[in-house]
Amino acid sequence: MPLTTPGPTLGVVGGGQLGRMLAEAAAPLGVDVVVSDPTPDAPAAPVARDQVVGDFDDEETVRELADRADFLTFEIELADPDLLERIAAETGTPVHPDPDTLRTIEDKLVQKRRLAEAGVPVPEFRAVDTAAELRAACEELGYPAMLKARMGGYDGRGNLPVGSPDDVEDAFAEIVDAAQGGSQDEPAGVAMVEEMVDFERELAVMGCQGAVEHGDGAADGTDAAPERDTFPVTETVHREEILRETLSPTRADEAVNERAREVALDVLDVMEGRGVYGIELFETADGEILLNEIAPRPHNSGHWTIEGCHTSQFEQHVRAVTGRPLGDTGRRAPTVSANILGGGESRRAATLHGEASIFETPRAHLHWYGKREVYRLRKMGHVTLVGEDHDAPADLLSTVASVRDDLSFAE
Amino acid sequence: MPLTTPGPTLGVVGGGQLGRMLAEAAAPLGVDVVVSDPTPDAPAAPVARDQVVGDFDDEETVRELADRADFLTFEIELADPDLLERIAAETGTPVHPDPDTLRTIEDKLVQKRRLAEAGVPVPEFRAVDTAAELRAACEELGYPAMLKARMGGYDGRGNLPVGSPDDVEDAFAEIVDAAQGGSQDEPAGVAMVEEMVDFERELAVMGCQGAVEHGDGAADGTDAAPERDTFPVTETVHREEILRETLSPTRADEAVNERAREVALDVLDVMEGRGVYGIELFETADGEILLNEIAPRPHNSGHWTIEGCHTSQFEQHVRAVTGRPLGDTGRRAPTVSANILGGGESRRAATLHGEASIFETPRAHLHWYGKREVYRLRKMGHVTLVGEDHDAPADLLSTVASVRDDLSFAE
């Protein structure tokens, strides 16, 4: 594929911070980015060539995106796999990852079943379509257990711990209500419940899958397989089920990191289509790795790769989707990141104070997402801190967390 | 200055590759970029929020830019210092660096006189306003000498070696012709001539100057001075007076690098206003440093800092102009770069072949400038190659040069 101007155009369903960082990474490669997002002047808009304003699952919007693009991708699971599949077939604009992968992942029960079948270690889980089923499942799995809406949850939304038998009815009602927006329809296929994993720490691996390569001895194509790689394992720190900080290298044993990488590669075996995948994992008390969740796109746990690795997760996604070889995923130096989350209760214009401390900290890097409004726990930006080879990740973490804790949004 | 969305807006006169890389660096900092450029859809346009289409010295264009911006800067010396100064005064939008610095630098004779007065070591030079004066100067300085148009030259345009007494008349006529576009006006103030420096190698230092800081003991402000720093010294390789490759660290002795840095800091003493400055130097056969030329903006010799340093020259310029503290200029690893220059004779649509070798080379990074047309020696992009600590810059150079030499533009 020769380089031209305008270059190949990447159409991205979703124009949030992931679309923005994709556009930042695409520009040096000569890849034009057009995003679609229902919010006019979405975060990605100022750095993308253009934005199509429309819902993620609006047919006309996605068709316009496909007509303008050489490749389609998505930065949000709210994209509609059926629509993407149909429009890709009609317009001839390929979608990566495969919409079928999105379909598998967007339903957490289908995702877990598929992975369990493939031999990926997952927490014990049950489908629960009634409160009675939830109660029976919790008796088996033990209290507390984690009740999850099958569709639509992210950043902890749609996840609800069930602490005791007394909580079953209310928890189930709440999940049904959230999943159905208050409709009184039959709640079949709405929820699943998982054993609550007593984890030592949470890890994440960004996996990446490129175009299909043909093995040397495979004139018949039998050992053809996509190019695959992983980024260095990341330790993730959540509070209120929202990612707060990341560290790489992790504080886990090397054997644990190696096991995390193996599980991630097993997960990629199940995924169809080019792109990067955020693979969230638990390290249990006895050093076992269990899969938590997968996102078929760049992921918050990989933002540190922008400064921390030779190739960022965003460049890697652009390379993979546009059919270029994958880049070097090696870590350049110990690197940590801290999310800047909205505080306060009201939804209001975003005005961040205290950002001077970011600029005054050597090797700290601000990534501001360009969102006009802030509300509690909204992801507004992140700060990455790059260390030197001898720096302990825990020390870097305390520095970046303290810089981040100096920030506040004007009420 | 709290962070908001939209953030502070940086207006950039010029929308070429420097404007593009400024916009790429500004986005994560939450700084919006608007550029002005006479060519619609200039290289910076797809990554900037907007482009005002108009000449660099067109009053209406620059006024619109100032009206939309919180800070003005320029990425091309063809910006008009008088116009910038007047519009800054009228609109209250500050311009950095100071237009007076641009005025000093854009006239190579004024630049050299000012630096020589300040004690910066420069090659011997003479103002020459007639062919007879050129002949007399060459007799003093020796043949060959370098004849330079005082205004408007860049990338070697406007520089002409005078090899022998026989060349004097033609060389002077050519410079006058180039400088005046064929007008028959009195050629006073058109040219200067310099001794031809028999250099061992060429070096460059990106200097940076931030906002004024007040010394600790300076309640009266007497030791107030701008924050100043330099990036690590770069070795530059030119052919046909156009930059082809850079290396950092350089292959020069450490004492030479240190002297280059001292000279760069002396140069900054003469410069007024915030921003980065490209300072091109000669290392003579006996290890002396002489100033060659200055650009009051990010410079091709500093492109490697995007991957090679903790802060890139582009982020540094954005920080300085918008009044943020300067970032850490430390080098992360040995880093080289090679320019992708147009070949062939015709002006035609740009289609680059062979770019796969860039993507297949680990730690090689493409920067495509998004220019629609290619012609001989036009800067179309560059490739940066990041090494490991033990890598010799010369080895990295031969790898990156070989990747670049695989590239070709379709005729």
Coordinates of N, CA, C and O in Angstrom, one line a residue, chain B residues 120-123 195 197-201 203 255-256 259-260 263 281-291:
Chain B
V120 N 29.1 36.0 20.3 CA 28.9 34.6 19.7 C 29.9 34.4 18.6 O 30.0 35.3 17.7
P121 N 30.7 33.3 18.6 CA 31.6 33.1 17.5 C 30.9 32.8 16.2 O 30.1 31.9 16.1
V122 N 31.2 33.6 15.1 CA 30.6 33.5 13.8 C 31.7 33.4 12.8 O 32.8 34.0 13.0
P123 N 31.4 32.9 11.6 CA 32.4 32.9 10.5 C 32.6 34.4 10.1 O 31.7 35.2 10.3
E195 N 33.2 33.7 4.9 CA 34.2 32.8 4.6 C 33.6 31.4 4.6 O 32.6 31.1 5.3
V197 N 33.5 27.9 5.7 CA 34.1 27.2 6.9 C 34.5 25.8 6.5 O 33.6 25.1 6.0
D198 N 35.7 25.5 6.7 CA 36.2 24.1 6.5 C 35.8 23.3 7.7 O 36.7 23.1 8.6
F199 N 34.6 22.8 7.8 CA 34.1 22.2 9.0 C 34.4 20.7 9.1 O 34.5 20.0 8.1
E200 N 34.6 20.3 10.3 CA 34.8 18.9 10.6 C 33.4 18.2 10.5 O 33.2 17.1 9.9
R201 N 32.4 18.8 11.1 CA 31.1 18.3 11.1 C 30.1 19.5 11.4 O 30.5 20.5 11.9
L203 N 26.7 20.7 13.5 CA 26.0 20.3 14.7 C 24.8 21.3 14.8 O 24.7 22.3 14.2
A255 N 33.8 17.4 24.8 CA 34.2 18.8 25.0 C 33.5 19.7 23.9 O 33.1 20.9 24.1
V256 N 33.5 19.2 22.7 CA 32.9 19.9 21.6 C 31.4 20.1 21.8 O 30.8 21.1 21.6
R259 N 30.9 22.7 24.3 CA 31.1 24.0 23.8 C 29.9 24.4 22.9 O 29.5 25.6 22.9
A260 N 29.3 23.5 22.2 CA 28.2 23.8 21.3 C 27.0 24.3 22.2 O 26.3 25.2 21.9
V263 N 27.6 27.8 23.4 CA 27.4 28.8 22.3 C 25.9 29.0 22.2 O 25.3 30.1 22.0
L281 N 25.2 25.0 13.9 CA 26.6 25.3 14.2 C 27.6 24.5 13.3 O 27.3 23.5 12.7
F282 N 28.8 25.1 13.2 CA 29.9 24.3 12.6 C 30.9 23.9 13.7 O 31.2 24.7 14.6
E283 N 31.4 22.7 13.6 CA 32.6 22.3 14.3 C 33.8 22.4 13.4 O 33.8 21.7 12.3
T284 N 34.7 23.2 13.7 CA 35.9 23.4 12.7 C 36.9 22.2 13.0 O 36.8 21.5 14.0
A285 N 37.9 22.2 12.1 CA 38.8 21.1 12.2 C 39.6 21.1 13.5 O 40.0 20.1 14.0
D286 N 39.7 22.3 14.1 CA 40.4 22.3 15.4 C 39.4 22.4 16.6 O 39.8 22.8 17.7
G287 N 38.2 21.9 16.4 CA 37.3 21.7 17.5 C 36.6 23.0 18.0 O 36.0 23.0 19.0
E288 N 36.8 24.1 17.2 CA 36.1 25.3 17.6 C 34.6 25.2 17.1 O 34.3 24.5 16.1
I289 N 33.7 26.0 17.8 CA 32.4 26.1 17.3 C 32.1 27.4 16.8 O 32.4 28.5 17.4
L290 N 31.5 27.5 15.6 CA 31.1 28.7 14.9 C 29.6 28.6 14.7 O 29.1 27.6 14.2
L291 N 28.9 29.8 14.9 CA 27.4 29.8 14.6 C 27.2 29.8 13.1 O 27.8 30.6 12.4

